[in-house]
Structure formats: C-alpha cells, structure tokens
CSV table of C-alpha atoms in Angstrom, one decimal:
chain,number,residue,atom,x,y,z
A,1,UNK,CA,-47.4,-34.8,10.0
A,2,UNK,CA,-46.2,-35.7,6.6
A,3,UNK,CA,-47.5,-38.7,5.5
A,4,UNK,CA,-44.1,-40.3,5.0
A,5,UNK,CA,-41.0,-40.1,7.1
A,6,UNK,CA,-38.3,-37.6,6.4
A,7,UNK,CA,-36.1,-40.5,5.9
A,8,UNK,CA,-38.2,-42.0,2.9
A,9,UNK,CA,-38.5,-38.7,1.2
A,10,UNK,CA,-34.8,-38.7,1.0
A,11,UNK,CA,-34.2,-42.1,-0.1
A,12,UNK,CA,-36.7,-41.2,-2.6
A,13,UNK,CA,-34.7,-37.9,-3.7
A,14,UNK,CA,-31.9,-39.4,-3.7
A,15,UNK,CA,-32.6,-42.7,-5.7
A,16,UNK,CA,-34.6,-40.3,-8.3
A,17,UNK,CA,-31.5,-38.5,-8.2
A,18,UNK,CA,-30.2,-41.4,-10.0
A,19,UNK,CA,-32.5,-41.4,-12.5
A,20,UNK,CA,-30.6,-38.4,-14.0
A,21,UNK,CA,-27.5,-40.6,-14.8
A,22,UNK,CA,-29.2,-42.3,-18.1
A,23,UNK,CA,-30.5,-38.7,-19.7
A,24,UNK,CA,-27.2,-38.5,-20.6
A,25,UNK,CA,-27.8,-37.1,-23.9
A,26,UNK,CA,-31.1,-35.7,-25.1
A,27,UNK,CA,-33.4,-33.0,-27.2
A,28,UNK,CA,-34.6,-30.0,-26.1
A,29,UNK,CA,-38.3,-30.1,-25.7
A,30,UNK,CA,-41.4,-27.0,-26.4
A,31,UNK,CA,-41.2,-24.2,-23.9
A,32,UNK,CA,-41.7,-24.5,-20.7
A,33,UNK,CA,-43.4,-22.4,-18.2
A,34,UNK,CA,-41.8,-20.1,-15.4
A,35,UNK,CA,-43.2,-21.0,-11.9
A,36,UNK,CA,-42.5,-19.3,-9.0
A,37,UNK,CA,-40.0,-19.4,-5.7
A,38,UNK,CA,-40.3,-22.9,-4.2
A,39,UNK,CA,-41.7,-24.2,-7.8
A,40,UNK,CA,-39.2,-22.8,-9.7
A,41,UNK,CA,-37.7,-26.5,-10.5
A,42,UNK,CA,-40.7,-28.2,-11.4
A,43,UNK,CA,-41.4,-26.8,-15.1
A,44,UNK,CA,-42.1,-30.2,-16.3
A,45,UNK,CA,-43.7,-32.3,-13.6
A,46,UNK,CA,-46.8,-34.2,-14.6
A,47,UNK,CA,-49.1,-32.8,-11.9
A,48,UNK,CA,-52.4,-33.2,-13.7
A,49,UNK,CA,-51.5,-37.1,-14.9
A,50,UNK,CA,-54.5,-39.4,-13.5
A,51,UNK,CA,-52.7,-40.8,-11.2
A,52,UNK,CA,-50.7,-37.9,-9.4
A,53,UNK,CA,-54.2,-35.9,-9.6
A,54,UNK,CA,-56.5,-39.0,-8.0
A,55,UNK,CA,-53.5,-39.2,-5.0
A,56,UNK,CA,-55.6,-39.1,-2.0
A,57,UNK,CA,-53.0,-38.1,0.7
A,58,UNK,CA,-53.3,-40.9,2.9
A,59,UNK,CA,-52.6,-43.9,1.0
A,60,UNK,CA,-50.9,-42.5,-2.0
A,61,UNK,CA,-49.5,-38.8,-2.1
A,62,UNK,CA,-47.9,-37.0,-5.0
A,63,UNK,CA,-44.5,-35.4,-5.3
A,64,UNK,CA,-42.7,-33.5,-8.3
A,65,UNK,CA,-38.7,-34.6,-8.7
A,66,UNK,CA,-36.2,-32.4,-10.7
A,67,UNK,CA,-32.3,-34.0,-11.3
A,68,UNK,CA,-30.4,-31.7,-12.9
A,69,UNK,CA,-26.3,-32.1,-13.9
A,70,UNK,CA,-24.4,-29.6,-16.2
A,71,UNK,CA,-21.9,-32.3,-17.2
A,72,UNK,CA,-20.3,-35.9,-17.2
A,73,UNK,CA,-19.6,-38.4,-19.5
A,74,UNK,CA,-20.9,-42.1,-20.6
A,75,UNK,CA,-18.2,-44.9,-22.2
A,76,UNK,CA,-19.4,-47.5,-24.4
A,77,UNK,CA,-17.1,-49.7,-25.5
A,78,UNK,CA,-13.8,-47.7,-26.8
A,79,UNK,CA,-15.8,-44.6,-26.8
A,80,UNK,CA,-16.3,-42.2,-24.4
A,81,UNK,CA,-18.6,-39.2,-25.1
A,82,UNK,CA,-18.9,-35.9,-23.1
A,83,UNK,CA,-22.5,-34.9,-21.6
A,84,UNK,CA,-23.4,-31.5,-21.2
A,85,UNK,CA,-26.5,-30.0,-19.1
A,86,UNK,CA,-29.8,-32.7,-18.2
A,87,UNK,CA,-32.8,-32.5,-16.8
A,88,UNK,CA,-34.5,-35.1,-15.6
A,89,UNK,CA,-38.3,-34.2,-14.6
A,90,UNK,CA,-40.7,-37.1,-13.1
A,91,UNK,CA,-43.5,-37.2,-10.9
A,92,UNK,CA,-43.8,-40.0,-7.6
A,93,UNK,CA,-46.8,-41.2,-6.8
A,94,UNK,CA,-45.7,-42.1,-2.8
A,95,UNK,CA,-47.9,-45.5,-1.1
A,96,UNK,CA,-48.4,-45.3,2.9
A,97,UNK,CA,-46.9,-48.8,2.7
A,98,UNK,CA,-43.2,-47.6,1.3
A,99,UNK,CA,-43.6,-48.5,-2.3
A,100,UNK,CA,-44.0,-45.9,-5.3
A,101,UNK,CA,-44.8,-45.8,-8.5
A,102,UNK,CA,-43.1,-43.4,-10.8
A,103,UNK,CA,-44.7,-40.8,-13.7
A,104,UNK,CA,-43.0,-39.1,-16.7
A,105,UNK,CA,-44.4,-36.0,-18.4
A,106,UNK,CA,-46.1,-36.6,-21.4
A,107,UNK,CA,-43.2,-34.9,-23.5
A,108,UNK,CA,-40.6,-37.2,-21.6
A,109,UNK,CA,-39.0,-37.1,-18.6
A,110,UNK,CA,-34.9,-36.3,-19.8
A,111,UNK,CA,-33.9,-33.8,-21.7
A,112,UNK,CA,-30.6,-32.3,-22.1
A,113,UNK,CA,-28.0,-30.5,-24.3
A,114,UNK,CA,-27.2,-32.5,-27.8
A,115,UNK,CA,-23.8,-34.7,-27.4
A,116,UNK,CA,-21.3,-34.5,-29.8
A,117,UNK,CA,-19.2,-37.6,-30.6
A,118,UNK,CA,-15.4,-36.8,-30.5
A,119,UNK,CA,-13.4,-37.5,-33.8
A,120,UNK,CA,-16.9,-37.8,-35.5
A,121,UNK,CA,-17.0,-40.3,-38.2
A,122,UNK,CA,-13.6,-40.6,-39.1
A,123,UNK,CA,-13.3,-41.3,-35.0
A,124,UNK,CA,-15.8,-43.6,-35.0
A,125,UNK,CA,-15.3,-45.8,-38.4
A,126,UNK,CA,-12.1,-45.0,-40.1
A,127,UNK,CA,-9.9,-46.3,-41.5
A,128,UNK,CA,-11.7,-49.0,-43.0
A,129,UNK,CA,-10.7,-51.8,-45.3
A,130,UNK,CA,-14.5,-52.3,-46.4
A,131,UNK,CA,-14.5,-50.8,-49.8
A,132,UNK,CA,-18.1,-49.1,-48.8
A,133,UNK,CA,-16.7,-47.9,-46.0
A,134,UNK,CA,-13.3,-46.5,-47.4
A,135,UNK,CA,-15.1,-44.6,-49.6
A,136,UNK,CA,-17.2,-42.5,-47.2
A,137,UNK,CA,-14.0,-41.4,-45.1
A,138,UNK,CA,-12.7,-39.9,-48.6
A,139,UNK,CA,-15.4,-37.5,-48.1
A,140,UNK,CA,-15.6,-36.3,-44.3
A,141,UNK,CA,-12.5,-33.7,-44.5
A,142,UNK,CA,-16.3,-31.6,-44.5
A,143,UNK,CA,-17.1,-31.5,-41.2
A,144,UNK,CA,-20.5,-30.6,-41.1
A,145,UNK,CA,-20.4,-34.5,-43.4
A,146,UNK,CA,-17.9,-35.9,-40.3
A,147,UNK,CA,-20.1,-34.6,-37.1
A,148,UNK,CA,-21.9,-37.2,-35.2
A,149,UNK,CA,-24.3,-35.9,-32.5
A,150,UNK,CA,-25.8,-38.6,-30.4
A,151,UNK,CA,-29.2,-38.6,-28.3
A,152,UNK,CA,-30.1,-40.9,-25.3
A,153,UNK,CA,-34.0,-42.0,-25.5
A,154,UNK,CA,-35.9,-43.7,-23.0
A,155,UNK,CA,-37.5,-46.9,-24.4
A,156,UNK,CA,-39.1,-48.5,-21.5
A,157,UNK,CA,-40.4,-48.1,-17.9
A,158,UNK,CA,-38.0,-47.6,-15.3
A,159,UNK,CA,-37.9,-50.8,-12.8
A,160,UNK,CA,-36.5,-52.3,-9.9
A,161,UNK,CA,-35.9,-48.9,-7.9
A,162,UNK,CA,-34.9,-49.3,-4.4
A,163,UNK,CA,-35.7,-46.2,-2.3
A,164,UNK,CA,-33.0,-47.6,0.7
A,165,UNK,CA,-30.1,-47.8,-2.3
A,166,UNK,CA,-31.2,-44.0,-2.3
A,167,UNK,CA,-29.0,-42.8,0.7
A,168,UNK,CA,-26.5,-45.2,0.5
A,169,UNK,CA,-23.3,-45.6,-1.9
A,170,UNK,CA,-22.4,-47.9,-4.4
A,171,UNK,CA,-25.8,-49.7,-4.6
A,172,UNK,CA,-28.3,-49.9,-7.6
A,173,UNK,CA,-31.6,-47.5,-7.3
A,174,UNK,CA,-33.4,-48.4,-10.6
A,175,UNK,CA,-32.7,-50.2,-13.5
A,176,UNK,CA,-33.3,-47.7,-16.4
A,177,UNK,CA,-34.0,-49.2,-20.5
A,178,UNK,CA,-32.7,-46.9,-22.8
A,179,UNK,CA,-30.9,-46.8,-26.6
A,180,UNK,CA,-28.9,-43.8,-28.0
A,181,UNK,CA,-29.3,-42.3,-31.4
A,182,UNK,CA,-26.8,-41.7,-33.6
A,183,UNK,CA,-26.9,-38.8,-35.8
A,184,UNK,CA,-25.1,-38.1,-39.2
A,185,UNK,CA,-25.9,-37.7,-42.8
A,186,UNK,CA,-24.2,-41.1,-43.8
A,187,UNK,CA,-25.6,-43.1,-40.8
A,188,UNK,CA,-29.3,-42.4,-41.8
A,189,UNK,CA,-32.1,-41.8,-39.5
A,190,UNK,CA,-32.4,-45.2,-37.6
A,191,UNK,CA,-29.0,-45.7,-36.7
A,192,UNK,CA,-29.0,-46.9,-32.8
A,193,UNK,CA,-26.7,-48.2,-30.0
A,194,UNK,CA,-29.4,-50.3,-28.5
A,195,UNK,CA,-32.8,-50.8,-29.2
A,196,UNK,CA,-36.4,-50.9,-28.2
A,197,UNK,CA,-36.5,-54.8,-27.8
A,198,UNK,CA,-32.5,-54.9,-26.6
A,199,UNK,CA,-32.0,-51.8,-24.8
A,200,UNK,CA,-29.0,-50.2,-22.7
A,201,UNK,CA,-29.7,-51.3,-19.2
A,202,UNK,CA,-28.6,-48.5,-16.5
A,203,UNK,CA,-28.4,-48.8,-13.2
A,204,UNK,CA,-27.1,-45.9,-11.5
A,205,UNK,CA,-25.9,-45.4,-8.0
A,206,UNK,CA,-24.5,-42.8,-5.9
A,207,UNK,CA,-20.7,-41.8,-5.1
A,208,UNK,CA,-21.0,-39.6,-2.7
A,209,UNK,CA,-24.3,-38.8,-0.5
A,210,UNK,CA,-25.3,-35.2,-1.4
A,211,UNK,CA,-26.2,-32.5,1.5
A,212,UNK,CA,-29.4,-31.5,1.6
A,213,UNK,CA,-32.0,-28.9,3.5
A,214,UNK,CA,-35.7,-28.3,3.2
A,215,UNK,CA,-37.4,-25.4,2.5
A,216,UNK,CA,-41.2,-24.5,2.8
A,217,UNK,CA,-44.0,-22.4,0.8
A,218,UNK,CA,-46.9,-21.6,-0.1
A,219,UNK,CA,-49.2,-23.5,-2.8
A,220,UNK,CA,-48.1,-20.4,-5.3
A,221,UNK,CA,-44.4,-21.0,-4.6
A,222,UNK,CA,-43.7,-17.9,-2.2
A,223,UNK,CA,-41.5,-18.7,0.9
A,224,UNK,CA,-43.2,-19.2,4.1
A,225,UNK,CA,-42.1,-21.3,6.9
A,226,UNK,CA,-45.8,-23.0,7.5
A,227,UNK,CA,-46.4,-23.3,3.8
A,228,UNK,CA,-48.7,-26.2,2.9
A,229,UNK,CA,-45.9,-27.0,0.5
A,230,UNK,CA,-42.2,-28.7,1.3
A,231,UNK,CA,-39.0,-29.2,-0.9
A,232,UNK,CA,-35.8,-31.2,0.0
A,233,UNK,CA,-33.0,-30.4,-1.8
A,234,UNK,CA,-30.0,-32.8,-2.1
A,235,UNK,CA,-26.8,-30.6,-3.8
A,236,UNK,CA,-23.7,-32.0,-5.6
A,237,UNK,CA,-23.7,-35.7,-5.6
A,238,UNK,CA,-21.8,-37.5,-8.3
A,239,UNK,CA,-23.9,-40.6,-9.8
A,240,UNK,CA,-22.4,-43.4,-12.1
A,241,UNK,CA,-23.0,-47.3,-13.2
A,242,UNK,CA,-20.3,-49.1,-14.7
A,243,UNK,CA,-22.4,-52.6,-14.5
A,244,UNK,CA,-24.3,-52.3,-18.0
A,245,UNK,CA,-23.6,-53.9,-20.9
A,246,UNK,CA,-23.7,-52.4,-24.5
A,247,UNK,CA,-25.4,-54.0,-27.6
A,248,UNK,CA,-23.7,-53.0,-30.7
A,249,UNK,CA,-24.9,-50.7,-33.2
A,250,UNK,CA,-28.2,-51.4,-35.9
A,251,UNK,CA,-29.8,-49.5,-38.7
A,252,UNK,CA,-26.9,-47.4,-39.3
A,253,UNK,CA,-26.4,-46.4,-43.0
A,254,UNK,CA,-29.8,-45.3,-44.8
A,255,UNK,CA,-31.4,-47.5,-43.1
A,256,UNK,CA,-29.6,-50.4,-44.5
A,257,UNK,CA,-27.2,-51.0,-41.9
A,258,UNK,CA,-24.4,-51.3,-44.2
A,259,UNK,CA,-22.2,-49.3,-41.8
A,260,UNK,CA,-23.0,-51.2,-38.3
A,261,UNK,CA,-20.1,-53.2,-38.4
A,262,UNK,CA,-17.4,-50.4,-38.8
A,263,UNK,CA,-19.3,-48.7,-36.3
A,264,UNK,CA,-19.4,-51.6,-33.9
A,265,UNK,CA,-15.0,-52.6,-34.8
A,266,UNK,CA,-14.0,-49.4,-33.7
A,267,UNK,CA,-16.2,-48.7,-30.9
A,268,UNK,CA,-15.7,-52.4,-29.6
A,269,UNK,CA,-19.2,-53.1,-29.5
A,270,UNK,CA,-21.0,-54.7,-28.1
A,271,UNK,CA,-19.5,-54.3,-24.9
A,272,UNK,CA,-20.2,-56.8,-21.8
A,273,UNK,CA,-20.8,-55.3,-18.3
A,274,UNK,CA,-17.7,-53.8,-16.9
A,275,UNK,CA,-16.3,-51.9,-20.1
A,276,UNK,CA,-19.1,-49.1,-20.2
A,277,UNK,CA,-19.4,-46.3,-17.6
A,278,UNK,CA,-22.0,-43.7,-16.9
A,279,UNK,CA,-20.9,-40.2,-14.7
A,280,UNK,CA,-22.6,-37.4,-13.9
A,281,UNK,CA,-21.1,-34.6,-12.3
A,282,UNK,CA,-22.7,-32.5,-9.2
A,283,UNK,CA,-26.2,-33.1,-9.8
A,284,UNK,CA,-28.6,-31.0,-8.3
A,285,UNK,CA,-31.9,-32.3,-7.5
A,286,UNK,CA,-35.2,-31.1,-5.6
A,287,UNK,CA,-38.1,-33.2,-4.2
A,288,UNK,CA,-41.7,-31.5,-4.1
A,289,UNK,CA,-44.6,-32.3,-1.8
A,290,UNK,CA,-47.4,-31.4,0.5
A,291,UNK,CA,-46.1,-31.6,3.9
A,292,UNK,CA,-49.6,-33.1,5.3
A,293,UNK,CA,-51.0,-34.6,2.5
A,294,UNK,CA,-53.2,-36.8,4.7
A,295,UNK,CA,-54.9,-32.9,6.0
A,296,UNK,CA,-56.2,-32.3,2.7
A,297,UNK,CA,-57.6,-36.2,2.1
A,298,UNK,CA,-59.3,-37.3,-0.2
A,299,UNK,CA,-58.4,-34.3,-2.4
A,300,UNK,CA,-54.3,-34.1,-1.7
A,301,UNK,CA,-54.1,-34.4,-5.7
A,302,UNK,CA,-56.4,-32.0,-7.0
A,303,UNK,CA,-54.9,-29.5,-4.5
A,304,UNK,CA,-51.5,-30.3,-5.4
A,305,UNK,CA,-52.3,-29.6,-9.3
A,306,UNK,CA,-54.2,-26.3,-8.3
A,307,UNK,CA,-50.8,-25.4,-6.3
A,308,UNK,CA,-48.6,-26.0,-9.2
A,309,UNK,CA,-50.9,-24.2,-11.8
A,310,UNK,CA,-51.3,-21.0,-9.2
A,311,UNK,CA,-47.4,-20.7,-9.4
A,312,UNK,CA,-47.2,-20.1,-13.2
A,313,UNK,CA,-46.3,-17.1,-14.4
C-alpha cells in the first residue's frame, strides 16, 4: 500500500500546483536531461538532495513535482505583464504524519520564458516632468534602448502550505517570497520590484479543480501497470492570487536609484493587497512517487534516485 492516501497525494499535487503561479517570469537554466516514459517530466527534480535520498519510506517518502503553464499574466499596480511558458520543478519530502517539507533543485526550482514589459520604458516612466527623467525618454524612439524584460526570482523559502487548500477552490496553499527584476540599459543591473528583505508575497490558489488520472511504471520510466513507480497527473487548472501586496521599485538607474520614483508614479506602486493579480492559465502538473515506499524501507531514497538516474537517456 502506498504510504500515504490517494487523497493526500492529491492535495499535495494540487497545492504544488500552486507553486507554479509565482514563476511567472524566469531564466532559462543549463541543459537538462531527457528521461524516459513515466519520467519524462521530472528533468529537474532534486532526487539525490540529502534529504530526498535519506527518505526511508515509512516515515518520510520522496516524490518529484513538475507545474508547468504556457501562459498567464501578473498585475502590479497599473501594470499588467504577459507570462509565457514556466516550469516549476521541486521535490516533496512526504512525513507518515501529513506534514511535508518541500526541496528545490540546486539550479532553482522556476524557470520560464523571459517577460517582456508592454510599452517598455516610455510605458513604464514617461512622460516625466523630472528633468533626469525627461531626458532619457528623448532617447527610447530605439527600441532595443525602450525594451524592458522582467524576471521573477525566488528570494526565500516557501511557507505556510496547506496540502487540504490543495483540492479545494479559492483557499491559500503556500505563501511564496519572491521579487522581480527589471531589465533595461537605463535601469541598471539592480533595479527590483521587491526585494530580498521586503519581498512579493504570493499566495496562490486554485480556480477550478483540475482532472486527474494515474499512471504506473517501471524504475526506468517504461509503462507497466505493477511498476514500482506511480504518477498522478492533474490537467488544466487555472491558479491565481490577487491578495498580495506590491512594494515599489529600488536600485533602478545604475544603481543609483535615480529612476525609482518614475517607475513607482506610473506603475502606482507600491500597491496594497487587492490591486495586484497573479493568473496562470491551464497548468499541467505531475506528481512522482514510489507506490510502496514503506516495501523498500529503510532504502526508499536511494532506490528512488537509482530509478530516476536509470531513466536518463
């Protein structure tokens, strides 16, 4: 028997599903590996970190999550920037008494396609009646000078997640600290909505409860009904928060922040709770795990590492 109920795998799916709502925006990471059949998802999950590998299958037991969405959109103040594909990657390290911890791959856990800000910076700062400011928007008619690409980071550890707000609607899984990096050749390279000590708080939810199956396989990803190995998949659910609040912009203009207020007037930044929103469309996510962990004790770990390596092509 698995070592956790079919009903707490997908509240745990589902919640982690979430998670996928605040990698909004993101950089493309090193290449990844191609695994095989049932692995196929799971390029990026941490399967030798210490503590998905010392998971002993009967109090703890590992599991890979993938939440994946080829578009959406987040608001922050008066701006609202389209999201194109993320990837969210994370192991879950699953207790026998309903709790979890969560792991991100060393590289990250989100990564998605580069966001570009609509209008650029004459969108987001002009006109101006700051003389400093004036005179940069005489210059953007160059549009490689006037595009602003923006990149969501993760600058904390995920807390607060709620495996029963999983499989329900309109309740809050995890609360998610990020800040989002603004790009452009005038902004500098520290220019940030949010920050490390005052970050973007998310806390995403679902819309709509996603269908899901389950599928089995073997440890080197080829189908097979009694496979050691199970995946739940949970298709096309729509995730959004419109509860955070929005700090305003710092460190924008070489580093001297000389252009943080314009940024922060026309955006309308900060922004209290209620004036942001997060949504990511159809999101596609997929739940890894041994289906009797507790049978391979004390090594459930180690044998779900081995699995995941023998499925690399």
């Amino acid at each position: 028997m698995p070592l956790v109920s079919a009903r707490t795998k997908l509240a745990t799916v589902s919640a982690l599903t979430a998670l996928g709502a605040f990698a909004s925006m993101g950089t493309a990471t090193a290449a990844t590996p191609v695994l095989n059949g049932g692995w196929a998802p799971s390029t990026r999950c941490p399967v030798d970190a210490d503590a998905m590998i010392s998971s002993d299958g009967l109090d703890t037991s590992p599991q890979c999550v993938v939440s994946y969405s080829f578009s959406g959109s987040i608001k922050l103040g008066n701006t609202t920037v389209p999201t194109g594909k993320t990837n969210l990657q994370i192991g879950v390290v699953q207790n026998a008494d309903g709790t979890n911890s969560v792991v991100a791959p060393a590289g990250g856990a989100l990564i998605a396609d580069p966001a570009t800000v609509p209008g650029g910076l004459l969108g987001l700062m002009c006109p101006s009646d700051i003389p400093f400011i004036t005179d940069i928007c005489r210059q953007l008619s160059d549009a490689s000078l006037n595009k602003i690409t923006a990149t969501m980071e993760s600058v904390g550890t995920p807390s607060a997640f709620d495996q029963i707000a999983g499989v329900l609607t309109d309740q809050p899984i995890v609360t998610i600290p990020v800040r989002i990096h603004l790009q452009n050749p005038f902004l500098g390279d520290n220019c940030y909505i949010g920050t490390k000590s005052s970050p973007i708080l998310l806390r995403p939810r679902n819309l709509n409860a996603p269908e899901f199956g389950v599928e089995r396989f073997n440890g080197d990803g080829s189908a097979n009904e009694e496979g050691d190995l199970s995946r739940l998949n949970l298709l096309g659910s729509t995730q959004y928060d419109d509860t955070f609040a929005v700090p305003g912009a710092s460190g924008c203009g070489l580093g001297l922040g000389l252009v943080n207020g314009a940024v922060n007037l026309k955006t309308g930044l900060p922004a209290a709770s209620g004036k942001n929103k997060l949504v990511l469309n159809n999101t596609q996510t997929h739940l890894t795990g041994l289906f009797a962990p507790g049978v391979l004790a004390p090594d459930a770990g180690k044998v779900f590492s081995q699995s995941w390596h023998s499925a690399v092509n």
